[in-house]
Coordinates of C-alpha atoms in Angstrom, one line a residue:
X1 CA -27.3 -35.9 14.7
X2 CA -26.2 -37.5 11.9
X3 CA -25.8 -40.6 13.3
X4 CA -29.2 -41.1 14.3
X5 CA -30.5 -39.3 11.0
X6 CA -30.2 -39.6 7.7
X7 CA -28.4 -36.1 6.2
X8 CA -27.8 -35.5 2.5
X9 CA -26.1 -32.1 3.0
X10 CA -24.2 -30.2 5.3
X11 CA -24.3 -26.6 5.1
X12 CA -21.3 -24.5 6.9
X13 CA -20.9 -20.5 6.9
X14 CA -17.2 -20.1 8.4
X15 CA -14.4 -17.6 8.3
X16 CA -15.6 -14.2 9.1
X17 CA -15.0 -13.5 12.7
X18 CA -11.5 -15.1 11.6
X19 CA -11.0 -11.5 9.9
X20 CA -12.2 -10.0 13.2
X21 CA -15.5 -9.2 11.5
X22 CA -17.1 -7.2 14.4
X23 CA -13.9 -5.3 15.2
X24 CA -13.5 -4.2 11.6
X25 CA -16.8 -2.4 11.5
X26 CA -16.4 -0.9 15.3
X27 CA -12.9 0.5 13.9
X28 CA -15.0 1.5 10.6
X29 CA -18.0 3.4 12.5
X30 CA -15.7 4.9 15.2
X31 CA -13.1 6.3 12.1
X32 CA -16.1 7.7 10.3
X33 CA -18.4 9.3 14.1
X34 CA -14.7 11.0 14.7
X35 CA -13.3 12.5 12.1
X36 CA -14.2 15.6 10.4
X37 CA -15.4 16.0 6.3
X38 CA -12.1 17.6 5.8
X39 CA -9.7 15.6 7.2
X40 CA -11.4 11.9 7.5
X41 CA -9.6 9.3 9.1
X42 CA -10.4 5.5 7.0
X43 CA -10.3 2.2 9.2
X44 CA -9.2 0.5 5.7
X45 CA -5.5 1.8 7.0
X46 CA -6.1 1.5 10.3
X47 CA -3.1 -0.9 11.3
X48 CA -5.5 -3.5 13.4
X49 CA -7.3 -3.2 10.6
X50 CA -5.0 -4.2 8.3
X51 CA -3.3 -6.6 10.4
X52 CA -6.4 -8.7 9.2
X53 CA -5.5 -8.9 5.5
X54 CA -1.7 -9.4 5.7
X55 CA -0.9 -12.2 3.1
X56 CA 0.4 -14.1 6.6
X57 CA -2.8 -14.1 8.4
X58 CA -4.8 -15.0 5.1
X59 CA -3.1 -17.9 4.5
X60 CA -3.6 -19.0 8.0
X61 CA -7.4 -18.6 8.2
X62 CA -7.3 -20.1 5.0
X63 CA -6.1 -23.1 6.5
X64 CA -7.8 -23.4 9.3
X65 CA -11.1 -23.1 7.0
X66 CA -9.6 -26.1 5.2
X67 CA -8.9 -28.1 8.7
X68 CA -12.2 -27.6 9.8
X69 CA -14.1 -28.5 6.5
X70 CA -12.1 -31.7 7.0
X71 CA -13.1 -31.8 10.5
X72 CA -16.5 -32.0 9.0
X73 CA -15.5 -35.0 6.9
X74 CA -14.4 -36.9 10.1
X75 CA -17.6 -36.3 12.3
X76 CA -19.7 -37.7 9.1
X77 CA -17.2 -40.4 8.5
X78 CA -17.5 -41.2 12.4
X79 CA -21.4 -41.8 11.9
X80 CA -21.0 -43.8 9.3
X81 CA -21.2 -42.0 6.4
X82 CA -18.8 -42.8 3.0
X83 CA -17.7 -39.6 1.5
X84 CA -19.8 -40.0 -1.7
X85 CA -23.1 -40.5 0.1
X86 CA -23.7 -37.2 1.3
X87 CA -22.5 -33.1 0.6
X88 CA -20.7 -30.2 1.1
X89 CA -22.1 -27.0 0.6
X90 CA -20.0 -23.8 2.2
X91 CA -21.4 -20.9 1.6
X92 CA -19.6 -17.2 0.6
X93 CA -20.8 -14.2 2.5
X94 CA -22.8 -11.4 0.9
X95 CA -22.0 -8.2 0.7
X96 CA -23.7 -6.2 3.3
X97 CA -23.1 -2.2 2.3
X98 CA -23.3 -0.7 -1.2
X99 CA -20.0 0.8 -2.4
X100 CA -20.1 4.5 -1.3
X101 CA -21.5 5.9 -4.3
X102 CA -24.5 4.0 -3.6
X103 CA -25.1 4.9 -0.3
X104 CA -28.5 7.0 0.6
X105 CA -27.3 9.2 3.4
X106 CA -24.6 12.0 2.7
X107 CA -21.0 11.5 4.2
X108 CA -21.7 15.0 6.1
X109 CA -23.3 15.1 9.3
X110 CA -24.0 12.5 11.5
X111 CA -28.1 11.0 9.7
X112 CA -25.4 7.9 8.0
X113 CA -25.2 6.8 11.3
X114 CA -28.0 8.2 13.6
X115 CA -30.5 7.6 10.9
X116 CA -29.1 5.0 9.0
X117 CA -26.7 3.1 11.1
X118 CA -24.3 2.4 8.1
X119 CA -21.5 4.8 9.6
X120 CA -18.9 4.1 7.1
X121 CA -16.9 6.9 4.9
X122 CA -17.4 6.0 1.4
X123 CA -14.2 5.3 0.7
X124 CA -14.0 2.5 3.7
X125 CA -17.7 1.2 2.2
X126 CA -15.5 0.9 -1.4
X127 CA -12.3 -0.6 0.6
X128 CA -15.1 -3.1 2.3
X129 CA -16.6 -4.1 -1.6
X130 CA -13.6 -4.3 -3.6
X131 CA -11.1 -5.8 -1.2
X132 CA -12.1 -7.3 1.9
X133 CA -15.5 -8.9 1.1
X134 CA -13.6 -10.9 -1.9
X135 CA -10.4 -11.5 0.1
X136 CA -12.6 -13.2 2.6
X137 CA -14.2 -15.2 0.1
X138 CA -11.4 -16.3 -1.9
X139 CA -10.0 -18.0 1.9
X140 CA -13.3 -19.3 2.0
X141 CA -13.4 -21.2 -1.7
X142 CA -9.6 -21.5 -1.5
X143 CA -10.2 -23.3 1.5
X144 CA -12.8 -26.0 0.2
X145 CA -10.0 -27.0 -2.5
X146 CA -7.5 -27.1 0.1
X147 CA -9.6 -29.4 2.2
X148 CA -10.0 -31.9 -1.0
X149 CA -13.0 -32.9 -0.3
X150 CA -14.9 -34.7 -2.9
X151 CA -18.0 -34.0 -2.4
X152 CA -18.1 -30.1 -1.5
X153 CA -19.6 -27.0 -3.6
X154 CA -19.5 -23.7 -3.0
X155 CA -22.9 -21.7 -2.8
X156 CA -21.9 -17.6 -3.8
X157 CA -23.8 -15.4 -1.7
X158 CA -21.6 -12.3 -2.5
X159 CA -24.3 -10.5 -4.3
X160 CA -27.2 -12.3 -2.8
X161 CA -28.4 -9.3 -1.3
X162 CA -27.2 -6.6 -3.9
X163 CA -30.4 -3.9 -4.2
X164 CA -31.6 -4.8 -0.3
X165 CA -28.5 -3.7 1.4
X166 CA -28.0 -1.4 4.3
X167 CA -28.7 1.9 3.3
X168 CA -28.7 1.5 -0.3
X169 CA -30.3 4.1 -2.0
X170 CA -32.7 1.7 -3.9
X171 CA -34.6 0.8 -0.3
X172 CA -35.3 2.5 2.2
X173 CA -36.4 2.5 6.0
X174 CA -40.2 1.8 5.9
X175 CA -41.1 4.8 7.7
X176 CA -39.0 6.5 4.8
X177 CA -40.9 4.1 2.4
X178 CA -44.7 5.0 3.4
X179 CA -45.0 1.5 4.5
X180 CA -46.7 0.9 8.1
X181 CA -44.4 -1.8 8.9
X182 CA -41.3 -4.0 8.0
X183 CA -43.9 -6.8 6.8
X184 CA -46.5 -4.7 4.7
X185 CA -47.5 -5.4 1.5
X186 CA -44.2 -4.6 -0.7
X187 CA -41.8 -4.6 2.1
X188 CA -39.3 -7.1 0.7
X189 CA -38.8 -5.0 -1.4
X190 CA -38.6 -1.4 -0.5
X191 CA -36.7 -2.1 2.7
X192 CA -33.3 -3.5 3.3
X193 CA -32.3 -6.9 4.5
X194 CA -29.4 -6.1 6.6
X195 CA -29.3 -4.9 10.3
X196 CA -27.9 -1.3 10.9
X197 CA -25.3 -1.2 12.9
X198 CA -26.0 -0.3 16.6
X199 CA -24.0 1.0 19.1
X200 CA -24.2 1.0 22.8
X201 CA -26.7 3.9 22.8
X202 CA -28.7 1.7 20.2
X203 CA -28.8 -1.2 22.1
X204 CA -28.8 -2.9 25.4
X205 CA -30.9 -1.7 28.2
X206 CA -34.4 -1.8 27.2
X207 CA -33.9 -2.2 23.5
X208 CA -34.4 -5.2 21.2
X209 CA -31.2 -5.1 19.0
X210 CA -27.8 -6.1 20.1
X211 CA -24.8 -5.0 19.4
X212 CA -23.4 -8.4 17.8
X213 CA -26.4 -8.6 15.2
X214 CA -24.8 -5.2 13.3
X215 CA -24.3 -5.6 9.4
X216 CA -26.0 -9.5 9.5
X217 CA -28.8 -10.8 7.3
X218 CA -32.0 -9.3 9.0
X219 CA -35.2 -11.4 8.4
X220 CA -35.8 -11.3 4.9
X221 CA -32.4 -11.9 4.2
X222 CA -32.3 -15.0 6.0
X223 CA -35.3 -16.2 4.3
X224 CA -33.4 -15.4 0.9
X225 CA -30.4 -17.7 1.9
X226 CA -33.0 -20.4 2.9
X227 CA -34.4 -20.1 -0.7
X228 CA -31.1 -20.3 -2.2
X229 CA -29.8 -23.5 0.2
X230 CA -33.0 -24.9 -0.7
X231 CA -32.7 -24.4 -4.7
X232 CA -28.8 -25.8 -4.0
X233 CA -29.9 -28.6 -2.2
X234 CA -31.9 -29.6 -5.4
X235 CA -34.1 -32.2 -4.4
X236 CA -31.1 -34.1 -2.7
X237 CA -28.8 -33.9 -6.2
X238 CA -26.7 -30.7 -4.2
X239 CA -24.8 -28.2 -6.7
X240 CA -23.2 -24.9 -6.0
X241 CA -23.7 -22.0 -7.8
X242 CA -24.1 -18.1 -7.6
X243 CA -27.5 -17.3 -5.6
X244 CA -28.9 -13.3 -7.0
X245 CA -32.5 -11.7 -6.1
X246 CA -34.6 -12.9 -9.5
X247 CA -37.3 -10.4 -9.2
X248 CA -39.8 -8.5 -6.9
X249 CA -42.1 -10.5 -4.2
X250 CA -42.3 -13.5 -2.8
X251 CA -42.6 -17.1 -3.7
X252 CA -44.1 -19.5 -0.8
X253 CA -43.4 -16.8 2.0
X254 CA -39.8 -15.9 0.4
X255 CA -38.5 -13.2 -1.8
X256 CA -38.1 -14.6 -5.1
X257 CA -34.2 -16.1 -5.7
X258 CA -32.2 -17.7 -8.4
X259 CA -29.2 -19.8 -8.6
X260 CA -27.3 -20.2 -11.2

């Protein structure tokens, strides 16, 4: 593409299924559908779980992060393209859950998951916030200095979606909201911007969702990091910087954004 096209900026999201993204939250939801109140059993501890953040395996997605940033630089380098005459933007990944104090639905019972489809004990939500979301991203920015590029920049999404996230207790589902649909008036807003996460009883067969799309930006999320990628891309002068909702609606068809 680039060869035949003239591209400023190259945008690349990479590193989480490294962690084995999809089997952490299976381990998570399965840990928290069977195990009782009284004696709950955390996929933070889990050993495949933790198999994922040994100081070993971090350095190792960590480099292969680097290699393939650099891999980048060889593809634009093969169509032509000097270093200096275009950019690197990588981007962090948001945090998708609230810690568990800021969860809507009670730990007891089943309504976290069945209702809300964020079936994760509080303390594994915490364990997900504190530790793994920033490991993660410390591979991912300690990769784009290991891959010496000169002309990369990191865009921080880690909080991008703070206030909109799964089952936080400042949004809601719409139905739970009043609203008639995902897109009424105000539904940025009141609703959340992350897919619940689905099982196989929640997906599949004659159902819309899959399995694979669990704890990712939903629509309105997706339009947020367009918003932020757009503000990074800065008219074709590309900076990094720390993208965080500004405020309530939208601006041109997406909710309202600001880098810093």
């Amino acid at each position: 593409f680039a060869a035949g096209n003239n591209v400023d900026m190259v945008v690349v999201s990479i590193g989480g299924n490294d962690f084995e993204f999809a089997s952490i939250v299976q381990s998570c939801v399965v840990d928290f559908l069977t195990s009782p109140t009284w004696a709950k059993d955390y996929c933070k501890d889990d050993g495949s779980v933790v198999a994922n953040f040994t100081a070993a395996n971090v350095a190792a997605v960590r480099a292969r992060i680097a290699g393939a940033l650099r891999n980048v630089q060889t593809a634009m380098r093969n169509a032509g393209y000097a270093d200096t005459s275009w950019s690197l933007l990588v981007q962090t990944y948001p945090s998708p859950l609230p810690r568990g104090d800021g969860i809507r639905y009670s730990q007891s019972g089943f309504s976290r998951q069945s209702t809300g489809g964020c079936g994760f004990w509080n303390a594994d939500a915490d364990w997900a916030n504190d530790y793994a979301l920033p490991t993660i991203n410390a591979a991912v920015t300690g990769a784009v200095a290991d891959s010496g590029l000169p002309n990369a920049s990191v865009l921080d999404l880690s909080a991008a979606f703070n206030g909109r996230r799964l089952c936080e207790s400042s949004v809601g589902l719409y139905e739970e909201r009043g609203l008639a649909g995902w897109t009424s008036p105000g539904a940025v807003d009141q609703t959340e911007w992350v897919n619940q996460i689905r099982t196989v009883s929640t997906c599949c067969a004659d159902s819309p969702y899959y399995v694979q799309e669990s704890l990712h930006p939903n629509y309105w999320a997706q339009l947020a990091t367009r918003s932020c990628v757009r503000q990074a891309y800065n008219g074709g002068a590309p900076r990094g910087g720390r993208c965080t909702i500004a405020g309530p609606g939208l601006v041109g068809g997406e909710p309202r954004m600001a880098l810093q």
